[in-house]
mmCIF file of C-alpha atoms in Angstrom:
data_model
loop_
_atom_site.group_PDB
_atom_site.id
_atom_site.type_symbol
_atom_site.label_atom_id
_atom_site.label_comp_id
_atom_site.label_asym_id
_atom_site.label_seq_id
_atom_site.Cartn_x
_atom_site.Cartn_y
_atom_site.Cartn_z
ATOM 1 C CA MET A 635 0.212 -0.203 0.022
ATOM 2 C CA ALA A 636 1.472 3.156 -1.425
ATOM 3 C CA ARG A 637 2.337 5.681 1.909
ATOM 4 C CA LYS A 638 0.085 8.813 2.274
ATOM 5 C CA GLY A 639 1.520 11.797 2.480
ATOM 6 C CA ARG A 640 2.135 14.140 5.013
ATOM 7 C CA ALA A 641 -0.932 16.692 4.350
ATOM 8 C CA ALA A 642 -3.656 13.446 4.343
ATOM 9 C CA ARG A 643 -2.325 11.622 7.226
ATOM 10 C CA LEU A 644 -2.650 15.257 9.116
ATOM 11 C CA ASN A 645 -6.198 15.480 7.562
ATOM 12 C CA GLU A 646 -7.052 12.241 9.429
ATOM 13 C CA ARG A 647 -5.962 13.011 12.841
ATOM 14 C CA ALA A 648 -9.529 13.526 14.970
ATOM 15 C CA ALA A 649 -7.512 15.483 17.977
ATOM 16 C CA PHE A 650 -7.426 19.551 17.793
ATOM 17 C CA ARG A 651 -8.859 20.230 14.086
ATOM 18 C CA PRO A 652 -9.452 23.277 13.133
ATOM 19 C CA PRO A 653 -12.034 25.036 14.732
ATOM 20 C CA THR A 654 -15.476 24.689 13.399
ATOM 21 C CA GLY A 655 -16.793 27.377 15.847
ATOM 22 C CA ARG A 656 -18.543 31.036 14.687
ATOM 23 C CA SER A 657 -18.585 32.431 18.614
ATOM 24 C CA LEU A 658 -16.678 35.068 20.253
ATOM 25 C CA ASP A 659 -18.078 33.983 23.783
ATOM 26 C CA THR A 660 -14.705 33.406 25.761
ATOM 27 C CA ALA A 661 -15.034 29.575 26.802
ATOM 28 C CA SER A 662 -16.429 29.236 22.989
ATOM 29 C CA LEU A 663 -12.722 30.828 21.836
ATOM 30 C CA ALA A 664 -11.594 28.821 24.256
ATOM 31 C CA GLU A 665 -12.629 25.234 23.715
ATOM 32 C CA GLN A 666 -13.719 25.441 19.883
ATOM 33 C CA GLY A 667 -11.483 28.515 18.446
ATOM 34 C CA LEU A 668 -13.123 30.503 15.054
ATOM 35 C CA ALA A 669 -13.948 29.066 12.174
ATOM 36 C CA ALA A 670 -12.778 31.150 8.744
ATOM 37 C CA PRO A 671 -15.192 32.668 6.619
ATOM 38 C CA GLU A 672 -15.678 31.138 2.961
ATOM 39 C CA LYS A 673 -12.335 31.684 0.149
ATOM 40 C CA LYS A 674 -12.860 35.685 -1.039
ATOM 41 C CA THR A 675 -10.457 35.789 -3.861
ATOM 42 C CA GLY A 676 -7.668 38.231 -3.107
ATOM 43 C CA ARG A 677 -7.734 38.380 0.401
ATOM 44 C CA ILE A 678 -5.467 36.953 3.371
ATOM 45 C CA LEU A 679 -6.047 34.673 5.788
ATOM 46 C CA LEU A 680 -4.710 34.955 9.716
ATOM 47 C CA ILE A 681 -4.520 31.753 11.516
ATOM 48 C CA GLY A 682 -4.474 32.844 15.162
ATOM 49 C CA CYS A 683 -4.724 31.597 19.093
ATOM 50 C CA GLY A 684 -8.042 31.919 20.318
ATOM 51 C CA ALA A 685 -7.141 33.706 23.121
ATOM 52 C CA LEU A 686 -6.344 36.664 21.008
ATOM 53 C CA ALA A 687 -9.261 36.910 18.454
ATOM 54 C CA ARG A 688 -11.378 39.768 20.232
ATOM 55 C CA GLU A 689 -7.976 41.603 20.028
ATOM 56 C CA ILE A 690 -7.184 40.483 16.587
ATOM 57 C CA LEU A 691 -10.381 41.822 14.950
ATOM 58 C CA ASP A 692 -10.387 44.966 16.859
ATOM 59 C CA ILE A 693 -6.828 45.419 15.264
ATOM 60 C CA LYS A 694 -8.305 44.676 11.777
ATOM 61 C CA GLU A 695 -11.289 47.092 12.219
ATOM 62 C CA LYS A 696 -9.191 50.441 13.892
ATOM 63 C CA ASN A 697 -7.100 50.049 10.931
ATOM 64 C CA GLY A 698 -9.705 49.858 8.017
ATOM 65 C CA LEU A 699 -7.579 45.639 7.285
ATOM 66 C CA ASP A 700 -11.034 44.680 5.627
ATOM 67 C CA HIS A 701 -8.729 42.593 2.977
ATOM 68 C CA MET A 702 -7.689 40.072 6.050
ATOM 69 C CA ASP A 703 -9.879 37.171 7.199
ATOM 70 C CA LEU A 704 -9.197 35.462 10.595
ATOM 71 C CA THR A 705 -9.616 31.873 11.951
ATOM 72 C CA CYS A 706 -8.731 31.162 15.464
ATOM 73 C CA LEU A 707 -7.482 27.372 16.801
ATOM 74 C CA PRO A 708 -8.944 26.752 20.471
ATOM 75 C CA ALA A 709 -7.396 28.177 23.270
ATOM 76 C CA LYS A 710 -6.896 25.636 25.838
ATOM 77 C CA LEU A 711 -4.189 24.465 23.251
ATOM 78 C CA HIS A 712 -1.848 26.759 25.835
ATOM 79 C CA ILE A 713 -2.254 24.180 28.365
ATOM 80 C CA TYR A 714 -0.745 21.648 26.076
ATOM 81 C CA PRO A 715 2.000 23.617 24.242
ATOM 82 C CA ASP A 716 3.043 21.139 22.714
ATOM 83 C CA LYS A 717 0.216 19.937 20.352
ATOM 84 C CA ILE A 718 0.260 24.032 19.160
ATOM 85 C CA THR A 719 3.006 23.383 16.527
ATOM 86 C CA GLU A 720 1.081 20.634 14.988
ATOM 87 C CA ALA A 721 -2.553 22.104 15.032
ATOM 88 C CA VAL A 722 -1.052 25.140 13.297
ATOM 89 C CA GLU A 723 0.698 22.898 10.514
ATOM 90 C CA GLU A 724 -2.853 21.660 10.161
ATOM 91 C CA ALA A 725 -4.649 24.934 9.833
ATOM 92 C CA VAL A 726 -1.944 26.093 7.005
ATOM 93 C CA LEU A 727 -2.257 22.805 5.030
ATOM 94 C CA LYS A 728 -6.188 23.352 5.152
ATOM 95 C CA HIS A 729 -6.142 26.818 4.100
ATOM 96 C CA GLN A 730 -2.858 27.170 2.007
ATOM 97 C CA GLN A 731 -4.793 26.061 -1.202
ATOM 98 C CA VAL A 732 -7.654 28.935 -1.237
ATOM 99 C CA TYR A 733 -5.776 31.593 0.125
ATOM 100 C CA ASP A 734 -3.373 33.802 -1.350
ATOM 101 C CA GLN A 735 -1.658 34.661 2.254
ATOM 102 C CA ILE A 736 -1.458 33.477 5.490
ATOM 103 C CA TYR A 737 0.086 34.797 8.481
ATOM 104 C CA VAL A 738 0.296 32.890 11.537
ATOM 105 C CA VAL A 739 -1.088 35.130 14.691
ATOM 106 C CA TYR A 740 1.277 32.950 17.162
ATOM 107 C CA ALA A 741 4.502 33.868 19.158
ATOM 108 C CA ASP A 742 6.863 31.017 20.269
ATOM 109 C CA CYS A 743 4.019 30.078 23.185
ATOM 110 C CA GLY A 744 5.925 27.675 25.079
ATOM 111 C CA THR A 745 6.981 25.309 21.743
ATOM 112 C CA GLY A 746 10.553 25.490 22.357
ATOM 113 C CA GLY A 747 11.301 27.057 18.988
ATOM 114 C CA THR A 748 9.749 24.172 17.153
ATOM 115 C CA LEU A 749 6.706 26.874 15.975
ATOM 116 C CA GLU A 750 8.900 29.245 13.883
ATOM 117 C CA GLN A 751 10.659 26.456 12.362
ATOM 118 C CA ARG A 752 7.969 24.794 11.316
ATOM 119 C CA CYS A 753 6.138 28.227 10.049
ATOM 120 C CA ALA A 754 9.628 28.629 8.192
ATOM 121 C CA GLU A 755 9.384 25.531 6.129
ATOM 122 C CA LEU A 756 5.812 26.200 5.512
ATOM 123 C CA GLY A 757 6.594 29.802 4.030
ATOM 124 C CA VAL A 758 4.347 31.525 6.809
ATOM 125 C CA GLU A 759 5.111 34.305 8.788
ATOM 126 C CA MET A 760 4.474 34.360 12.824
ATOM 127 C CA VAL A 761 4.509 37.150 15.560
ATOM 128 C CA PRO A 762 8.176 37.737 16.830
ATOM 129 C CA GLY A 763 8.486 37.168 20.297
ATOM 130 C CA PRO A 764 8.141 34.887 23.084
ATOM 131 C CA HIS A 765 4.721 34.762 23.493
ATOM 132 C CA CYS A 766 1.908 36.822 23.916
ATOM 133 C CA TYR A 767 2.799 38.572 27.016
ATOM 134 C CA ALA A 768 6.026 39.729 25.668
ATOM 135 C CA PHE A 769 4.333 40.912 22.373
ATOM 136 C CA PHE A 770 1.704 43.049 24.095
ATOM 137 C CA GLU A 771 4.287 44.593 26.760
ATOM 138 C CA GLY A 772 6.463 45.465 23.332
ATOM 139 C CA ASN A 773 9.077 42.630 22.900
ATOM 140 C CA GLU A 774 12.077 44.809 23.826
ATOM 141 C CA THR A 775 10.074 46.491 27.082
ATOM 142 C CA PHE A 776 9.633 43.060 28.254
ATOM 143 C CA ALA A 777 13.056 42.104 27.385
ATOM 144 C CA GLN A 778 14.217 44.880 29.155
ATOM 145 C CA LYS A 779 12.586 44.571 32.150
ATOM 146 C CA ALA A 780 13.361 40.758 32.366
ATOM 147 C CA ASP A 781 17.031 42.052 32.329
ATOM 148 C CA GLU A 782 16.094 44.380 35.325
ATOM 149 C CA GLY A 783 14.799 41.248 37.590
ATOM 150 C CA GLU A 784 11.575 41.152 36.863
ATOM 151 C CA ILE A 785 11.154 37.540 36.654
ATOM 152 C CA THR A 786 9.180 36.615 39.479
ATOM 153 C CA ALA A 787 6.497 37.992 37.912
ATOM 154 C CA PHE A 788 3.179 36.119 36.904
ATOM 155 C CA TYR A 789 1.539 37.779 33.541
ATOM 156 C CA LEU A 790 -2.763 38.273 32.515
ATOM 157 C CA THR A 791 -4.016 39.712 29.709
ATOM 158 C CA ASP A 792 -7.722 40.333 29.341
ATOM 159 C CA PHE A 793 -8.702 36.919 28.083
ATOM 160 C CA LEU A 794 -7.084 35.136 30.825
ATOM 161 C CA VAL A 795 -8.610 37.424 33.482
ATOM 162 C CA LYS A 796 -11.907 36.663 32.148
ATOM 163 C CA GLN A 797 -10.865 32.826 32.384
ATOM 164 C CA PHE A 798 -8.835 32.900 35.179
ATOM 165 C CA ASP A 799 -10.597 29.540 36.589
ATOM 166 C CA ALA A 800 -10.415 27.821 33.047
ATOM 167 C CA PHE A 801 -6.486 28.643 32.541
ATOM 168 C CA VAL A 802 -4.668 28.909 35.972
ATOM 169 C CA TRP A 803 -6.805 27.568 38.962
ATOM 170 C CA ARG A 804 -7.837 24.393 37.855
ATOM 171 C CA PRO A 805 -4.663 23.139 35.857
ATOM 172 C CA MET A 806 -2.974 23.732 38.467
ATOM 173 C CA GLY A 807 -5.604 21.522 41.057
ATOM 174 C CA LEU A 808 -6.157 24.664 43.216
ATOM 175 C CA ASP A 809 -9.648 24.288 42.627
ATOM 176 C CA LYS A 810 -9.626 20.755 44.925
ATOM 177 C CA HIS A 811 -6.234 21.801 46.505
ATOM 178 C CA PRO A 812 -6.493 25.506 47.858
ATOM 179 C CA GLU A 813 -4.026 24.754 50.393
ATOM 180 C CA LEU A 814 -1.313 24.023 48.044
ATOM 181 C CA ARG A 815 -1.511 28.005 46.508
ATOM 182 C CA ASP A 816 1.545 29.204 48.370
ATOM 183 C CA MET A 817 3.476 26.322 46.913
ATOM 184 C CA VAL A 818 2.182 26.347 43.504
ATOM 185 C CA PHE A 819 3.442 30.337 43.727
ATOM 186 C CA GLY A 820 6.073 30.866 46.012
ATOM 187 C CA ASN A 821 8.461 31.453 43.285
ATOM 188 C CA TYR A 822 6.341 35.000 42.363
ATOM 189 C CA THR A 823 6.471 38.241 43.693
ATOM 190 C CA LYS A 824 3.927 39.575 41.971
ATOM 191 C CA LEU A 825 0.535 39.279 39.021
ATOM 192 C CA VAL A 826 0.995 41.969 36.354
ATOM 193 C CA TYR A 827 -2.125 42.420 34.458
ATOM 194 C CA GLN A 828 -1.482 43.380 31.308
ATOM 195 C CA SER A 829 -4.651 45.241 29.848
ATOM 196 C CA GLN A 830 -5.511 45.501 26.093
ATOM 197 C CA VAL A 831 -9.059 47.693 26.402
ATOM 198 C CA SER A 832 -10.062 49.712 29.466
ATOM 199 C CA ALA A 833 -12.346 48.112 31.238
ATOM 200 C CA PRO A 834 -12.524 49.040 34.763
ATOM 201 C CA ALA A 835 -14.142 46.032 35.637
ATOM 202 C CA LEU A 836 -11.294 43.780 34.525
ATOM 203 C CA VAL A 837 -8.911 45.508 36.504
ATOM 204 C CA GLU A 838 -11.014 44.608 39.473
ATOM 205 C CA LYS A 839 -11.377 41.480 38.488
ATOM 206 C CA ALA A 840 -7.615 40.787 38.182
ATOM 207 C CA ARG A 841 -6.847 42.190 41.510
ATOM 208 C CA ALA A 842 -9.112 39.801 42.996
ATOM 209 C CA CYS A 843 -6.857 37.412 40.875
ATOM 210 C CA ALA A 844 -3.580 38.670 42.659
ATOM 211 C CA ASP A 845 -5.435 38.023 46.233
ATOM 212 C CA ARG A 846 -6.290 34.614 45.448
ATOM 213 C CA MET A 847 -2.740 33.712 44.601
ATOM 214 C CA GLY A 848 -1.522 35.497 47.452
ATOM 215 C CA LEU A 849 0.010 38.268 45.641
ATOM 216 C CA GLU A 850 1.307 41.708 44.734
ATOM 217 C CA PHE A 851 -1.002 43.385 42.076
ATOM 218 C CA GLU A 852 0.136 45.736 39.063
ATOM 219 C CA HIS A 853 -1.796 47.027 36.607
ATOM 220 C CA ARG A 854 -0.133 47.829 32.901
ATOM 221 C CA HIS A 855 -2.000 49.084 30.183
ATOM 222 C CA THR A 856 -0.146 48.266 27.186
ATOM 223 C CA GLY A 857 -2.536 47.999 24.022
ATOM 224 C CA TYR A 858 -2.015 45.966 21.536
ATOM 225 C CA GLY A 859 1.895 46.192 21.562
ATOM 226 C CA ASP A 860 3.863 44.565 18.723
ATOM 227 C CA LEU A 861 1.018 42.404 17.956
ATOM 228 C CA GLU A 862 -0.638 45.774 16.092
ATOM 229 C CA THR A 863 2.371 46.335 14.862
ATOM 230 C CA ALA A 864 2.809 42.936 13.099
ATOM 231 C CA ILE A 865 -0.353 42.957 11.838
ATOM 232 C CA ARG A 866 -0.879 46.486 10.494
ATOM 233 C CA ARG A 867 2.871 45.469 8.575
ATOM 234 C CA TRP A 868 1.168 42.312 6.843
ATOM 235 C CA GLY A 869 -2.116 44.052 5.886
ATOM 236 C CA ALA A 870 0.356 47.295 4.685
ATOM 237 C CA ARG A 871 2.683 44.858 2.611
ATOM 238 C CA ASP A 872 -0.504 42.912 1.173
ATOM 239 C CA THR A 873 -1.401 46.217 -0.561
ATOM 240 C CA GLN A 874 1.078 46.907 -1.622
ATOM 241 C CA ASP A 875 2.369 43.688 -3.541
#
């Protein structure tokens, strides 16, 4: 029997297929992601993380990037970062025959460089940086703060504040064993909430998260940082081609 090609083998895998969800509800983005719209000639596709869906759509709208479409993989992949590279590759292979250009809206995100390598092999560009905390802050600024000693901070974004229990508290087992809190977070000194939108209710929720973790609280309004820079650059490049 002839050996199947890589694309065919990937299409047969059941786990972490490109999403079919179409809701921007936070829980849906975590579990299902966001499905791509139907193909329209001359458009480009952004393949992103479900945790970034609202931010990407806001950036598209405010910059008039109407020639870009978005599909998102389930945000819950961040609980299993070893599966991100395979899921991104599957999504690229699924869409590359029908979209003129594809960009990957992920940073390294705990893949240990494998996502960057695979994107290079596939000929698609991704957002530079180690993770979303860095590109929201600005990669250079984040690296400078780390060099200055900010290595004991626990970071939350808008999405993670909304999904704190699903992405932090329960995966660490603290819903069943809250007495382990100090052991789990013992190496951290503060929680830094990097807000993308101005929402006092989210600031208060983030402060409550810090209290639950036994950490000091700091709020920084970062906006979209280098994420917006990358998407604007991709959009401008496409219109100039």
